[in-house]
Amino acid sequence: MPINLKGLAIGLFLTLISAFSANAAASCGDSTGKPATGEPIIIGAITGKTGPDDFSNSTKSAKAYFDCLNANGGIKGRPVKYMIEDDQWNPEIAAQLAAKLVNDQKAVLMVGNSSYVECGANAELYKKAGILVLAGVGVPRECFFADNIAPTNAGPRVSMLGAMGYALDKLHAKSVVCIAPNIPNVGTWSCDGVALLAKEKGFAAQTILMDPGSADATSVILQAAASKPDVIVLGLSKGVAVPLLTAAEEQGLNRSITFLSAASAYDLSVPSTIGSSWDGKFYVNMEFNDLEATTSDNQNWLAVMDQYGQKSDPRDTFAQAGYLAARVAEKALMSLDPANINRETASAAVKQIKGFKSDIFCAPWYFGDGQTRHNANSTTRMAVAEGGKWKVVSDCAPSPDPELKDIRAFEKSAGLN
């Protein structure tokens, strides 16, 4: 009997090791292990890599997935040629790059886009050219109110209002200051949502718009603290938000005011960077699952990043967004005859996606064929900084953004989510 138990234990151990190894390997496409060698499929992307902050994590992750896909048979034998351009946070450059990718390179889709300026600059071009954009990270309002652009993320307004809803329900806040960038249709749009929710719920709200490239962090924070709000909610990229938190701590404001942020600050490095004095004092909205979730698709995303990305590529919420955008594109293209993949067929295939499931999403993603605007991801979680890490503190909850009424009505009529 002891021998049998020992053998059973060894067998179980080997089985677990085998299972772990299988889970640790990135899974992409048909998982053939054979490189795709056919005619490339051109997919483009525009991101803001250089400027006030590096905002290119979505495209880095999408590239890692496409590299993994190409190493495993591609789209039925055809590799994806993923062309990424940097708009430098400049609308004019963004327009030039979009014309290059769409008109000159003849891209069939745009995938993983992440920019503060390119949606506003290019929405009309995309519509005129008949090309769909599976954006990773939509930021300005135009990314969510355009016929041909469908982001996988929730967006700064929906995310900030998810955080604000948590502050009202769980932190019992009665006053807020909203801080966001003074970028057209970004900061005003987001903070207007906070103000609208404040009006509906009967609490006080103020807005501060700042220049993300040159504003003095201490001045901004002191201005925000002047009204002695219960909470301050940030709608800024990580590289801009962290200096504000540092300035707030220097003024001792973290002892009297609770800070919250849109998902842009949800990065594994942030809790340790800002330090233990922010434990229980800095909350972030999560547009996707816990970055370290042990669920299968989240683990596959991490495996893809480890095997096909760079060690320096952040494992953050925007990288999750790019991975998901690439996965949606793969699903659409895999439904087509590989000999007949072009802009028209690719767009038609994307429009048919109605229930893309991933454990990274709170709810299945859909394109919304026929809709003039797209915001399928509008159900989010919350986390708080604690002990140098993020601690998830809420289940998935619909964002209380009043502007989502049309989205909720469409989902109900179409039987979605």
XYZ file of C-alpha atoms in Angstrom:
417
model
C 0.000 0.000 0.000
C 2.755 2.586 0.809
C 4.372 1.852 -2.575
C 1.086 2.448 -4.384
C 0.508 5.720 -2.509
C 4.004 6.851 -3.380
C 3.444 6.006 -7.015
C 0.126 7.813 -6.972
C 1.759 10.893 -5.450
C 4.520 10.878 -8.067
C 1.996 10.463 -10.859
C -0.115 13.322 -9.528
C 2.969 15.518 -9.234
C 3.969 14.809 -12.838
C 0.430 15.505 -14.010
C 0.409 18.850 -12.241
C 3.807 19.759 -13.686
C 2.556 18.842 -17.157
C -0.581 20.910 -16.715
C 1.435 23.863 -15.466
C 3.751 23.652 -18.456
C 0.802 23.538 -20.838
C -0.771 26.574 -19.200
C 2.534 28.439 -19.233
C 2.877 28.120 -23.015
C 1.279 30.897 -25.050
C -1.713 29.777 -27.096
C -2.418 31.634 -30.331
C -4.289 30.839 -33.531
C -4.372 27.147 -34.326
C -1.367 26.494 -32.027
C 0.367 24.564 -34.829
C 3.874 25.616 -33.858
C 4.510 26.199 -37.578
C 5.214 29.715 -38.869
C 2.794 31.281 -41.320
C 4.416 31.726 -44.740
C 1.625 32.961 -47.019
C 0.829 36.433 -48.307
C 0.822 38.910 -45.405
C -2.366 40.537 -44.156
C -1.718 44.218 -43.519
C -3.058 45.538 -40.196
C -2.254 49.034 -39.001
C -2.152 50.843 -35.668
C -1.554 54.381 -34.430
C -0.332 55.085 -30.921
C 1.097 57.941 -28.853
C 4.536 56.604 -27.960
C 6.510 59.839 -27.699
C 5.069 62.952 -26.066
C 4.006 63.766 -22.488
C 3.934 60.029 -21.702
C 4.515 56.697 -23.470
C 1.012 55.542 -24.321
C 1.955 52.623 -26.577
C 1.374 49.634 -24.295
C -1.707 48.501 -26.202
C 0.188 48.180 -29.486
C 3.108 46.458 -27.773
C 0.736 43.790 -26.498
C -1.126 43.475 -29.799
C 2.198 43.028 -31.584
C 3.186 40.279 -29.161
C -0.075 38.466 -29.891
C 0.279 38.822 -33.658
C 3.872 37.556 -33.426
C 2.568 34.557 -31.486
C -0.196 34.078 -34.049
C 2.301 34.197 -36.927
C 4.456 31.585 -35.188
C 1.427 29.299 -35.012
C 0.053 29.288 -38.542
C -1.238 32.850 -38.737
C -4.668 33.325 -40.294
C -5.012 29.966 -42.032
C -1.436 30.153 -43.250
C -1.250 33.903 -43.849
C 0.868 35.990 -41.444
C -0.240 39.343 -40.076
C 2.020 42.255 -40.990
C 1.387 44.628 -38.103
C 2.428 48.200 -38.860
C 2.579 50.567 -35.859
C 2.992 54.336 -36.194
C 3.687 56.919 -33.464
C 1.508 60.052 -33.603
C 3.628 61.834 -30.944
C 0.375 63.122 -29.348
C 0.007 65.402 -32.402
C -3.306 65.402 -34.357
C -1.648 66.518 -37.609
C 0.895 63.719 -37.451
C -1.879 61.270 -36.549
C -3.790 62.273 -39.689
C -0.725 61.848 -41.879
C 0.001 58.404 -40.434
C -3.576 57.230 -40.869
C -3.517 58.264 -44.535
C -0.264 56.326 -44.932
C -1.615 53.133 -43.374
C -5.097 53.263 -44.881
C -4.466 54.712 -48.338
C -0.869 53.763 -49.097
C -0.345 50.495 -47.203
C -3.935 49.330 -47.843
C -4.471 48.000 -44.307
C -7.566 45.805 -43.990
C -8.106 46.705 -40.320
C -6.681 49.019 -37.678
C -6.078 47.152 -34.417
C -4.831 48.113 -30.965
C -4.819 51.881 -31.508
C -4.092 53.859 -28.335
C -3.897 57.625 -28.552
C -5.164 60.830 -26.991
C -5.555 62.530 -30.377
C -5.942 60.145 -33.281
C -9.652 59.304 -33.041
C -10.620 62.949 -33.421
C -8.151 63.418 -36.255
C -9.082 60.286 -38.192
C -12.678 59.222 -37.525
C -13.935 60.711 -40.803
C -11.085 59.170 -42.808
C -11.846 55.730 -41.404
C -15.522 56.082 -42.257
C -14.831 57.333 -45.781
C -12.283 54.558 -46.418
C -14.592 51.864 -45.034
C -12.020 50.550 -42.577
C -12.878 49.462 -39.035
C -10.763 50.256 -35.996
C -10.582 47.723 -33.168
C -8.988 50.228 -30.823
C -7.185 48.976 -27.765
C -7.414 52.185 -25.769
C -9.962 54.785 -26.777
C -9.442 58.081 -24.953
C -11.262 61.095 -26.464
C -15.003 61.142 -26.981
C -14.612 60.539 -30.722
C -13.260 57.038 -30.018
C -16.674 56.075 -28.610
C -18.912 58.187 -30.843
C -17.718 57.125 -34.294
C -19.299 54.667 -36.710
C -16.078 52.804 -37.491
C -14.204 52.809 -34.163
C -14.896 50.214 -31.450
C -12.484 50.165 -28.480
C -11.989 47.173 -26.210
C -11.463 49.450 -23.189
C -14.160 51.335 -21.331
C -12.672 54.788 -21.809
C -11.691 57.514 -19.344
C -15.191 58.857 -18.764
C -16.817 55.472 -18.121
C -13.832 54.430 -15.998
C -13.798 57.647 -13.947
C -17.520 57.327 -13.322
C -17.019 53.721 -12.292
C -14.574 55.022 -9.693
C -16.965 57.808 -8.716
C -19.820 55.350 -8.281
C -17.638 53.343 -5.890
C -16.731 56.526 -3.977
C -20.419 57.315 -3.526
C -21.612 53.828 -2.630
C -18.695 52.523 -0.555
C -16.720 55.553 0.601
C -19.812 57.727 1.203
C -18.272 60.710 -0.591
C -20.307 63.908 -0.796
C -17.864 66.159 -2.663
C -15.325 65.592 -5.444
C -12.732 67.367 -7.532
C -12.123 65.902 -10.994
C -8.654 66.374 -12.515
C -8.142 65.568 -16.197
C -5.995 66.702 -19.152
C -6.928 69.800 -21.137
C -6.998 67.778 -24.347
C -10.073 68.404 -26.535
C -12.925 65.969 -25.861
C -10.913 64.166 -23.181
C -10.754 66.107 -19.922
C -13.928 68.158 -20.273
C -15.910 65.171 -21.529
C -14.765 62.989 -18.627
C -15.195 65.559 -15.865
C -18.533 66.677 -17.297
C -19.669 63.109 -16.653
C -18.582 63.358 -13.027
C -20.410 66.704 -12.742
C -23.558 65.238 -14.291
C -23.526 62.316 -11.865
C -22.928 64.788 -9.026
C -25.990 66.772 -10.059
C -28.124 63.618 -10.210
C -26.911 62.422 -6.797
C -26.835 65.841 -5.138
C -23.153 66.187 -4.246
C -20.630 68.942 -4.960
C -18.202 68.654 -7.877
C -15.415 70.808 -9.310
C -13.225 70.345 -12.389
C -9.541 71.084 -12.983
C -8.089 70.665 -16.470
C -4.295 70.536 -16.649
C -1.616 70.456 -19.312
C -0.182 66.918 -19.056
C 3.135 68.069 -20.499
C 3.974 71.108 -18.432
C 1.643 71.616 -15.453
C 3.139 72.054 -11.981
C 1.944 69.090 -9.919
C 2.014 70.894 -6.571
C 0.008 73.845 -7.863
C -2.610 71.551 -9.358
C -2.945 69.536 -6.165
C -3.208 72.598 -3.932
C -5.892 74.011 -6.206
C -7.803 70.727 -6.005
C -7.498 70.551 -2.212
C -8.631 74.143 -1.645
C -12.327 73.185 -1.475
C -11.552 70.332 0.948
C -13.263 67.597 -1.103
C -13.926 64.112 0.234
C -12.328 62.592 -2.861
C -10.190 63.623 -5.819
C -10.628 61.545 -8.960
C -7.909 61.511 -11.627
C -8.308 60.897 -15.348
C -4.649 61.008 -16.352
C -2.048 58.616 -17.729
C 0.141 56.858 -15.158
C 3.169 59.026 -15.897
C 1.174 62.172 -15.118
C -0.879 60.795 -12.206
C 2.042 59.538 -10.096
C 3.705 62.992 -9.771
C 0.361 64.391 -8.611
C 0.154 61.730 -5.917
C 3.725 62.490 -4.885
C 2.867 66.185 -4.594
C -0.268 65.339 -2.598
C 1.737 63.260 -0.142
C 4.282 66.044 0.279
C 1.380 68.297 1.312
C -0.024 65.621 3.644
C -3.254 65.488 1.668
C -3.319 61.698 1.550
C -4.230 61.785 5.233
C -7.418 63.785 4.691
C -8.526 63.127 1.104
C -9.106 59.815 -0.654
C -7.804 59.697 -4.215
C -9.288 57.620 -7.026
C -8.344 57.161 -10.655
C -9.549 55.898 -13.970
C -7.910 52.663 -15.149
C -4.975 54.596 -16.613
C -3.207 54.322 -13.226
C -3.850 50.580 -12.898
C -0.306 49.312 -13.366
C 1.505 46.750 -11.205
C 4.335 49.185 -10.477
C 2.181 52.006 -9.099
C 1.484 50.798 -5.504
C 5.175 50.231 -4.762
C 6.134 53.457 -6.531
C 3.813 55.653 -4.461
C 4.603 53.781 -1.226
C 2.815 52.505 1.859
C 1.467 55.911 2.893
C -1.132 55.434 0.166
C -2.391 52.091 1.484
C -6.179 52.267 1.552
C -6.050 55.829 0.222
C -5.687 55.347 -3.538
C -8.332 53.457 -5.500
C -8.316 52.680 -9.211
C -10.982 51.546 -11.591
C -10.205 48.344 -13.490
C -11.540 48.164 -17.031
C -10.492 44.509 -17.157
C -9.618 41.637 -14.835
C -6.954 41.661 -12.136
C -3.567 41.919 -13.874
C -2.387 38.860 -11.947
C -5.611 36.861 -12.240
C -5.011 33.124 -12.566
C -7.893 32.733 -15.034
C -6.986 31.011 -18.301
C -7.136 33.886 -20.779
C -5.405 36.356 -18.460
C -2.639 33.803 -17.950
C -2.428 33.346 -21.717
C -2.020 37.108 -22.139
C 0.880 37.043 -19.645
C 2.408 34.027 -21.392
C 2.168 35.804 -24.760
C 3.884 38.852 -23.283
C 6.618 36.717 -21.727
C 7.300 34.702 -24.879
C 6.735 37.243 -27.645
C 6.929 40.674 -25.996
C 9.831 42.492 -24.403
C 10.650 42.261 -20.704
C 10.321 46.034 -20.579
C 6.770 45.953 -21.994
C 4.369 46.870 -19.164
C 1.853 44.266 -18.021
C -0.888 46.807 -17.431
C -4.547 47.370 -18.221
C -3.713 48.923 -21.595
C -1.662 45.877 -22.543
C -4.709 43.747 -21.732
C -6.701 45.995 -24.083
C -4.278 45.494 -26.963
C -4.247 41.737 -26.467
C -8.034 41.648 -26.583
C -8.184 43.831 -29.698
C -5.794 41.438 -31.459
C -7.859 38.455 -30.317
C -11.072 40.006 -31.681
C -9.339 40.709 -35.000
C -8.097 37.109 -35.120
C -11.607 35.782 -34.488
C -13.029 37.895 -37.306
C -10.306 37.023 -39.821
C -10.379 33.308 -38.995
C -14.020 33.233 -40.118
C -13.008 34.226 -43.664
C -11.667 32.429 -46.714
C -7.928 33.213 -46.465
C -7.856 33.883 -50.212
C -10.560 36.530 -49.836
C -9.384 38.728 -46.962
C -9.656 42.403 -47.782
C -10.954 45.550 -46.130
C -14.566 44.839 -47.094
C -14.645 41.222 -45.908
C -12.647 41.971 -42.751
C -14.992 44.818 -41.804
C -18.056 42.654 -42.398
C -16.596 39.910 -40.201
C -15.857 42.312 -37.338
C -19.377 43.714 -37.496
C -20.778 40.220 -36.893
C -18.994 39.747 -33.564
C -21.701 39.810 -30.909
C -20.456 37.857 -27.927
C -16.676 37.686 -27.676
C -15.967 36.106 -24.310
C -12.774 36.408 -22.302
C -12.201 36.175 -18.563
C -10.354 39.490 -18.942
C -13.650 41.219 -19.765
C -16.380 41.648 -17.172
C -18.977 41.065 -19.908
C -18.795 39.691 -23.471
C -17.621 42.209 -26.065
C -19.582 43.039 -29.192
C -19.141 45.417 -32.118
C -22.705 46.690 -32.388
C -23.434 46.516 -36.114
C -25.467 49.476 -37.304
C -24.720 51.592 -34.237
C -23.253 55.051 -34.662
C -21.218 54.695 -31.491
C -19.516 51.886 -29.613
C -18.847 51.333 -25.892
C -19.304 47.602 -25.315
C -16.974 47.588 -22.306
C -18.838 49.542 -19.629
C -18.816 47.128 -16.678
C -15.791 47.441 -14.411
C -14.135 46.550 -11.087
C -12.233 48.521 -8.423
C -8.921 47.961 -6.634
C -7.027 49.736 -3.840
C -3.298 50.126 -3.178
C -2.266 47.957 -0.231
C 1.109 46.575 0.795
C 2.845 47.494 -2.455
C 0.207 45.725 -4.539
C -3.334 46.158 -5.785
C -6.160 44.538 -3.845
C -9.382 43.987 -5.784
C -12.242 45.376 -3.685
C -15.320 44.998 -5.878
C -17.039 42.651 -8.273
C -17.961 43.718 -11.802
C -20.462 46.597 -11.749
C -22.018 48.692 -14.535
C -20.610 52.205 -14.743
C -23.185 54.773 -13.533
C -22.380 57.111 -16.440
C -25.694 58.743 -17.453
C -24.399 58.957 -21.029
C -24.623 55.153 -21.360
C -28.425 55.080 -21.506
C -28.425 54.485 -25.264
C -25.844 51.698 -24.913
C -27.924 49.964 -22.232
C -31.068 50.315 -24.399
C -29.289 48.800 -27.419
C -27.912 45.899 -25.400
C -31.375 45.167 -24.051
C -33.001 45.269 -27.483
C -30.267 43.116 -29.033
C -30.158 40.602 -26.164
C -26.532 41.483 -25.342
C -24.926 41.376 -21.874
